Amino acid sequence: MMGRRGALIILEGVDRAGKTTQCKKLVQALQKNGRPAEMMRFPDRTTMIGQMISSYLEKKTNLEDHTVHLLFSANRWELAPLIKKKLQQGVTLVVDRYAFSGVAFTSAKPGFCLEWCRNPDVGLPKPDLVLFLQLSPAEAAKRGQFGVERYETSDFQQTVQHRFNQLMKDPSLNWQVMDATKGMEDLHQEILRQSEAAIAEAESQPIKELWKEGSAVPC
Ligand code: FDM
Ligand code: MG
């Protein structure tokens, strides 16, 4: 008999929404409930491709915009076999950013449409749940200054937010919008509840492919 597979759970959201903190708390809580769970993040800066991306984000190197978009996607594809293996082994993966950040950030640049941005990621393991941590620019500002990495400006983040809003209209994905202004613990409980539901649902389903059935979001 085939064992139950794990769920692919993604946390997305603009900067300072608390994605990383919530990913860690979720993994701990799932493990405490007796569920095998591990955290991953994109970009994964530890691979060769990840190092090129990291150097670009730190503004140590420049890369042409299409090129870096494809590198972000390649960074997911190089880990796709591992993601599938873990899910099949029954491990639930909690992932800090995925293809949605890929599309939202690149399409926030002039001259890029959602359709072009989405293409390289078509066919990746499809998430069972995408949690979007919603935080207004004003709330985000209260949480302190931006860092020094590329993309960390409020103008750019606003455009990114618009792009995320467009992506969230896609009914082929299980998007859940979370109010990130809530206290850390309340937010965690809500995320845990959504995740347990997605894990139960995923158990009986095959791993699907992202954006394969087509999507209603135009360019
Ligand atoms: N980012 C992240 C992208 O531009 N494309 C992608 O595909 C992904 C996964 O990289 F500004 C951006 C988003 C963010 C930056 O993210 C690094 P972290 O979470 O701060 O490491
Ligand atoms: Mg960051």
mmCIF file of C-alpha atoms and ligand atoms in Angstrom:
data_model
loop_
_atom_site.group_PDB
_atom_site.id
_atom_site.type_symbol
_atom_site.label_atom_id
_atom_site.label_comp_id
_atom_site.label_asym_id
_atom_site.label_seq_id
_atom_site.Cartn_x
_atom_site.Cartn_y
_atom_site.Cartn_z
ATOM 1 C CA MET A 1 0.000 0.000 0.000
ATOM 2 C CA MET A 2 1.170 3.493 -0.816
ATOM 3 C CA GLY A 3 1.881 5.630 2.237
ATOM 4 C CA ARG A 4 0.205 8.963 2.640
ATOM 5 C CA ARG A 5 2.034 11.809 0.985
ATOM 6 C CA GLY A 6 2.961 15.040 2.669
ATOM 7 C CA ALA A 7 1.541 18.426 1.718
ATOM 8 C CA LEU A 8 3.325 21.263 -0.090
ATOM 9 C CA ILE A 9 2.560 24.433 1.845
ATOM 10 C CA ILE A 10 3.845 27.806 0.635
ATOM 11 C CA LEU A 11 4.037 31.062 2.546
ATOM 12 C CA GLU A 12 4.052 34.171 0.394
ATOM 13 C CA GLY A 13 3.739 37.868 1.093
ATOM 14 C CA VAL A 14 5.555 41.161 0.878
ATOM 15 C CA ASP A 15 8.649 41.975 2.871
ATOM 16 C CA ARG A 16 8.372 42.006 6.689
ATOM 17 C CA ALA A 17 5.019 40.197 6.737
ATOM 18 C CA GLY A 18 6.633 37.563 8.976
ATOM 19 C CA LYS A 19 6.931 34.668 6.510
ATOM 20 C CA THR A 20 10.158 33.230 7.858
ATOM 21 C CA THR A 21 9.042 33.388 11.508
ATOM 22 C CA GLN A 22 5.717 31.758 10.668
ATOM 23 C CA CYS A 23 7.360 29.025 8.575
ATOM 24 C CA LYS A 24 9.574 28.067 11.514
ATOM 25 C CA LYS A 25 6.687 28.092 13.983
ATOM 26 C CA LEU A 26 4.547 26.004 11.649
ATOM 27 C CA VAL A 27 7.230 23.335 11.180
ATOM 28 C CA GLN A 28 7.715 23.104 14.960
ATOM 29 C CA ALA A 29 3.983 22.850 15.626
ATOM 30 C CA LEU A 30 3.459 20.172 12.963
ATOM 31 C CA GLN A 31 6.347 18.146 14.330
ATOM 32 C CA LYS A 32 4.897 18.465 17.812
ATOM 33 C CA ASN A 33 1.615 17.082 16.428
ATOM 34 C CA GLY A 34 3.594 14.059 15.213
ATOM 35 C CA ARG A 35 3.743 15.061 11.564
ATOM 36 C CA PRO A 36 7.006 14.824 9.648
ATOM 37 C CA ALA A 37 7.628 18.384 8.455
ATOM 38 C CA GLU A 38 10.577 20.304 7.054
ATOM 39 C CA MET A 39 11.211 23.866 5.986
ATOM 40 C CA MET A 40 12.601 25.012 2.656
ATOM 41 C CA ARG A 41 13.049 28.484 1.223
ATOM 42 C CA PHE A 42 13.435 30.136 -2.155
ATOM 43 C CA PRO A 43 15.765 31.381 -3.288
ATOM 44 C CA ASP A 44 17.840 28.543 -1.825
ATOM 45 C CA ARG A 45 21.127 30.436 -1.710
ATOM 46 C CA THR A 46 23.234 27.341 -0.972
ATOM 47 C CA THR A 47 23.370 25.893 -4.510
ATOM 48 C CA MET A 48 25.566 27.191 -7.361
ATOM 49 C CA ILE A 49 22.565 28.869 -8.967
ATOM 50 C CA GLY A 50 21.506 30.147 -5.537
ATOM 51 C CA GLN A 51 24.891 31.788 -5.065
ATOM 52 C CA MET A 52 24.510 33.684 -8.336
ATOM 53 C CA ILE A 53 21.077 34.860 -7.198
ATOM 54 C CA SER A 54 22.365 35.825 -3.775
ATOM 55 C CA SER A 55 25.174 37.907 -5.224
ATOM 56 C CA TYR A 56 22.625 39.654 -7.463
ATOM 57 C CA LEU A 57 20.297 40.395 -4.537
ATOM 58 C CA GLU A 58 23.200 41.747 -2.500
ATOM 59 C CA LYS A 59 23.979 44.020 -5.483
ATOM 60 C CA LYS A 60 27.466 42.544 -5.789
ATOM 61 C CA THR A 61 26.712 41.573 -9.391
ATOM 62 C CA ASN A 62 24.271 42.690 -12.064
ATOM 63 C CA LEU A 63 22.240 40.307 -14.137
ATOM 64 C CA GLU A 64 19.920 41.040 -17.030
ATOM 65 C CA ASP A 65 16.264 40.902 -15.842
ATOM 66 C CA HIS A 66 15.131 37.905 -17.934
ATOM 67 C CA THR A 67 18.268 36.043 -16.994
ATOM 68 C CA VAL A 68 17.793 36.428 -13.256
ATOM 69 C CA HIS A 69 14.134 35.462 -13.577
ATOM 70 C CA LEU A 70 15.165 32.209 -15.246
ATOM 71 C CA LEU A 71 17.793 31.599 -12.573
ATOM 72 C CA PHE A 72 15.161 31.942 -9.808
ATOM 73 C CA SER A 73 13.055 29.404 -11.691
ATOM 74 C CA ALA A 74 16.029 27.105 -12.284
ATOM 75 C CA ASN A 75 16.701 27.250 -8.541
ATOM 76 C CA ARG A 76 13.228 25.782 -7.948
ATOM 77 C CA TRP A 77 13.598 23.193 -10.713
ATOM 78 C CA GLU A 78 16.913 21.952 -9.331
ATOM 79 C CA LEU A 79 15.115 21.207 -6.041
ATOM 80 C CA ALA A 80 11.913 19.832 -7.613
ATOM 81 C CA PRO A 81 13.080 16.182 -7.512
ATOM 82 C CA LEU A 82 13.860 16.539 -3.798
ATOM 83 C CA ILE A 83 10.498 18.201 -3.152
ATOM 84 C CA LYS A 84 8.658 15.334 -4.860
ATOM 85 C CA LYS A 85 10.723 12.715 -3.041
ATOM 86 C CA LYS A 86 10.026 14.260 0.361
ATOM 87 C CA LEU A 87 6.300 14.611 -0.333
ATOM 88 C CA GLN A 88 6.123 10.985 -1.433
ATOM 89 C CA GLN A 89 7.952 9.956 1.729
ATOM 90 C CA GLY A 90 5.153 11.585 3.702
ATOM 91 C CA VAL A 91 7.050 14.734 4.690
ATOM 92 C CA THR A 92 5.076 17.977 4.682
ATOM 93 C CA LEU A 93 7.144 20.827 3.254
ATOM 94 C CA VAL A 94 6.707 24.358 4.524
ATOM 95 C CA VAL A 95 8.248 26.693 1.962
ATOM 96 C CA ASP A 96 9.216 30.337 2.402
ATOM 97 C CA ARG A 97 8.378 31.810 -1.095
ATOM 98 C CA TYR A 98 7.919 29.894 -4.348
ATOM 99 C CA ALA A 99 7.003 30.587 -7.977
ATOM 100 C CA PHE A 100 4.508 33.278 -6.894
ATOM 101 C CA SER A 101 7.308 35.494 -5.636
ATOM 102 C CA GLY A 102 9.088 34.704 -8.880
ATOM 103 C CA VAL A 103 6.193 36.005 -10.960
ATOM 104 C CA ALA A 104 5.237 38.906 -8.673
ATOM 105 C CA PHE A 105 8.753 40.348 -8.398
ATOM 106 C CA THR A 106 9.805 40.052 -12.053
ATOM 107 C CA SER A 107 6.457 41.217 -13.417
ATOM 108 C CA ALA A 108 6.764 44.299 -11.190
ATOM 109 C CA LYS A 109 9.607 45.355 -13.500
ATOM 110 C CA PRO A 110 8.746 47.341 -16.638
ATOM 111 C CA GLY A 111 8.134 45.265 -19.774
ATOM 112 C CA PHE A 112 7.234 41.965 -18.121
ATOM 113 C CA CYS A 113 3.811 40.334 -18.248
ATOM 114 C CA LEU A 114 2.477 37.675 -15.886
ATOM 115 C CA GLU A 115 2.205 35.119 -18.654
ATOM 116 C CA TRP A 116 5.856 35.277 -19.649
ATOM 117 C CA CYS A 117 6.933 35.219 -16.021
ATOM 118 C CA ARG A 118 4.819 32.192 -15.186
ATOM 119 C CA ASN A 119 6.005 30.016 -18.075
ATOM 120 C CA PRO A 120 9.324 28.742 -16.730
ATOM 121 C CA ASP A 121 7.599 27.497 -13.548
ATOM 122 C CA VAL A 122 4.756 25.651 -15.309
ATOM 123 C CA GLY A 123 4.885 22.018 -14.220
ATOM 124 C CA LEU A 124 6.665 22.440 -10.879
ATOM 125 C CA PRO A 125 5.138 20.502 -7.957
ATOM 126 C CA LYS A 126 1.821 22.227 -7.291
ATOM 127 C CA PRO A 127 1.263 23.558 -3.766
ATOM 128 C CA ASP A 128 -1.648 22.167 -1.770
ATOM 129 C CA LEU A 129 -1.956 25.477 0.051
ATOM 130 C CA VAL A 130 -0.630 28.981 -0.578
ATOM 131 C CA LEU A 131 -0.854 31.213 2.464
ATOM 132 C CA PHE A 132 -0.582 34.886 1.607
ATOM 133 C CA LEU A 133 0.470 37.013 4.573
ATOM 134 C CA GLN A 134 -1.237 40.311 3.920
ATOM 135 C CA LEU A 135 0.325 43.494 5.308
ATOM 136 C CA SER A 136 -0.417 47.036 4.170
ATOM 137 C CA PRO A 137 2.542 49.215 3.167
ATOM 138 C CA ALA A 138 1.771 51.476 6.162
ATOM 139 C CA GLU A 139 1.882 48.531 8.595
ATOM 140 C CA ALA A 140 5.048 47.240 6.961
ATOM 141 C CA ALA A 141 6.680 50.646 7.431
ATOM 142 C CA LYS A 142 5.983 50.506 11.174
ATOM 143 C CA ARG A 143 7.988 47.295 11.368
ATOM 144 C CA GLY A 144 11.173 49.164 10.597
ATOM 145 C CA GLN A 145 13.441 50.134 7.774
ATOM 146 C CA PHE A 146 13.979 48.189 4.611
ATOM 147 C CA GLY A 147 17.195 46.263 4.264
ATOM 148 C CA VAL A 148 19.845 46.962 1.696
ATOM 149 C CA GLU A 149 19.061 44.186 -0.764
ATOM 150 C CA ARG A 150 17.693 44.718 -4.229
ATOM 151 C CA TYR A 151 13.872 45.129 -4.376
ATOM 152 C CA GLU A 152 13.688 46.493 -0.814
ATOM 153 C CA THR A 153 11.981 49.805 -1.607
ATOM 154 C CA SER A 154 8.378 50.730 -0.858
ATOM 155 C CA ASP A 155 7.539 51.699 -4.472
ATOM 156 C CA PHE A 156 8.679 48.380 -5.812
ATOM 157 C CA GLN A 157 6.965 46.423 -3.016
ATOM 158 C CA GLN A 158 3.672 48.165 -3.817
ATOM 159 C CA THR A 159 3.854 47.026 -7.422
ATOM 160 C CA VAL A 160 4.751 43.528 -6.189
ATOM 161 C CA GLN A 161 1.625 43.596 -3.999
ATOM 162 C CA HIS A 162 -0.524 44.438 -7.050
ATOM 163 C CA ARG A 163 0.987 41.528 -8.928
ATOM 164 C CA PHE A 164 0.285 39.177 -6.013
ATOM 165 C CA ASN A 165 -3.340 40.403 -6.053
ATOM 166 C CA GLN A 166 -3.590 39.410 -9.720
ATOM 167 C CA LEU A 167 -2.090 35.982 -9.017
ATOM 168 C CA MET A 168 -4.529 35.394 -6.159
ATOM 169 C CA LYS A 169 -7.439 35.575 -8.608
ATOM 170 C CA ASP A 170 -6.379 32.184 -9.970
ATOM 171 C CA PRO A 171 -9.004 29.695 -8.766
ATOM 172 C CA SER A 172 -6.880 26.677 -9.726
ATOM 173 C CA LEU A 173 -4.853 27.271 -6.554
ATOM 174 C CA ASN A 174 -5.783 27.053 -2.894
ATOM 175 C CA TRP A 175 -4.943 30.645 -1.876
ATOM 176 C CA GLN A 176 -5.690 31.655 1.702
ATOM 177 C CA VAL A 177 -5.154 35.279 2.649
ATOM 178 C CA MET A 178 -3.971 35.772 6.231
ATOM 179 C CA ASP A 179 -4.124 39.061 8.102
ATOM 180 C CA ALA A 180 -0.480 39.564 9.067
ATOM 181 C CA THR A 181 -1.279 42.556 11.287
ATOM 182 C CA LYS A 182 -2.622 40.102 13.884
ATOM 183 C CA GLY A 183 -0.378 39.086 16.737
ATOM 184 C CA MET A 184 2.258 36.511 15.916
ATOM 185 C CA GLU A 185 0.574 33.791 17.999
ATOM 186 C CA ASP A 186 -2.961 34.339 16.599
ATOM 187 C CA LEU A 187 -1.571 34.321 13.090
ATOM 188 C CA HIS A 188 0.303 31.108 13.852
ATOM 189 C CA GLN A 189 -2.838 29.359 15.115
ATOM 190 C CA GLU A 190 -4.734 30.329 11.965
ATOM 191 C CA ILE A 191 -1.877 29.147 9.737
ATOM 192 C CA LEU A 192 -1.686 25.866 11.663
ATOM 193 C CA ARG A 193 -5.426 25.300 11.252
ATOM 194 C CA GLN A 194 -5.279 25.911 7.497
ATOM 195 C CA SER A 195 -2.224 23.678 7.198
ATOM 196 C CA GLU A 196 -3.752 20.735 9.067
ATOM 197 C CA ALA A 197 -6.778 20.935 6.744
ATOM 198 C CA ALA A 198 -4.548 20.997 3.658
ATOM 199 C CA ILE A 199 -2.497 18.040 4.942
ATOM 200 C CA ALA A 200 -5.653 15.960 5.462
ATOM 201 C CA GLU A 201 -6.880 16.888 1.982
ATOM 202 C CA ALA A 202 -3.532 16.181 0.255
ATOM 203 C CA GLU A 203 -3.173 12.662 1.706
ATOM 204 C CA SER A 204 -5.592 11.117 -0.757
ATOM 205 C CA GLN A 205 -4.444 13.072 -3.820
ATOM 206 C CA PRO A 206 -1.581 12.693 -6.284
ATOM 207 C CA ILE A 207 1.034 15.435 -6.553
ATOM 208 C CA LYS A 208 -0.178 17.777 -9.284
ATOM 209 C CA GLU A 209 1.666 20.154 -11.600
ATOM 210 C CA LEU A 210 1.602 23.906 -11.144
ATOM 211 C CA TRP A 211 -0.268 26.004 -13.748
ATOM 212 C CA LYS A 212 -0.783 22.963 -16.006
ATOM 213 C CA GLU A 213 -4.575 23.060 -16.183
ATOM 214 C CA GLY A 214 -4.294 26.598 -17.488
ATOM 215 C CA SER A 215 -5.037 29.704 -15.537
ATOM 216 C CA ALA A 216 -7.590 32.454 -15.719
ATOM 217 C CA VAL A 217 -5.118 35.272 -15.155
ATOM 218 C CA PRO A 218 -4.378 37.168 -18.366
ATOM 219 C CA CYS A 219 -1.226 39.136 -19.170
HETATM 220 N N1 FDM B 1 12.532 36.779 -5.273
HETATM 221 C C1 FDM B 1 12.331 35.590 -4.694
HETATM 222 C C2 FDM B 1 12.411 36.944 -6.650
HETATM 223 O O1 FDM B 1 12.618 38.025 -7.196
HETATM 224 N N2 FDM B 1 12.094 35.861 -7.418
HETATM 225 C C3 FDM B 1 11.869 34.638 -6.875
HETATM 226 O O2 FDM B 1 11.577 33.656 -7.604
HETATM 227 C C4 FDM B 1 11.978 34.491 -5.447
HETATM 228 C C5 FDM B 1 11.772 33.165 -4.823
HETATM 229 O O3 FDM B 1 14.200 37.612 -3.867
HETATM 230 F F1 FDM B 1 13.085 40.259 -2.625
HETATM 231 C C6 FDM B 1 12.951 37.925 -4.454
HETATM 232 C C7 FDM B 1 12.070 38.275 -3.306
HETATM 233 C C8 FDM B 1 13.021 38.925 -2.330
HETATM 234 C C9 FDM B 1 14.357 38.318 -2.621
HETATM 235 O O4 FDM B 1 13.999 36.888 -0.730
HETATM 236 C C10 FDM B 1 14.941 37.400 -1.562
HETATM 237 P P1 FDM B 1 14.301 36.578 0.836
HETATM 238 O O5 FDM B 1 13.073 35.846 1.249
HETATM 239 O O6 FDM B 1 14.472 37.907 1.507
HETATM 240 O O7 FDM B 1 15.559 35.742 0.868
HETATM 241 MG MG MG B 2 14.290 39.627 2.405
#
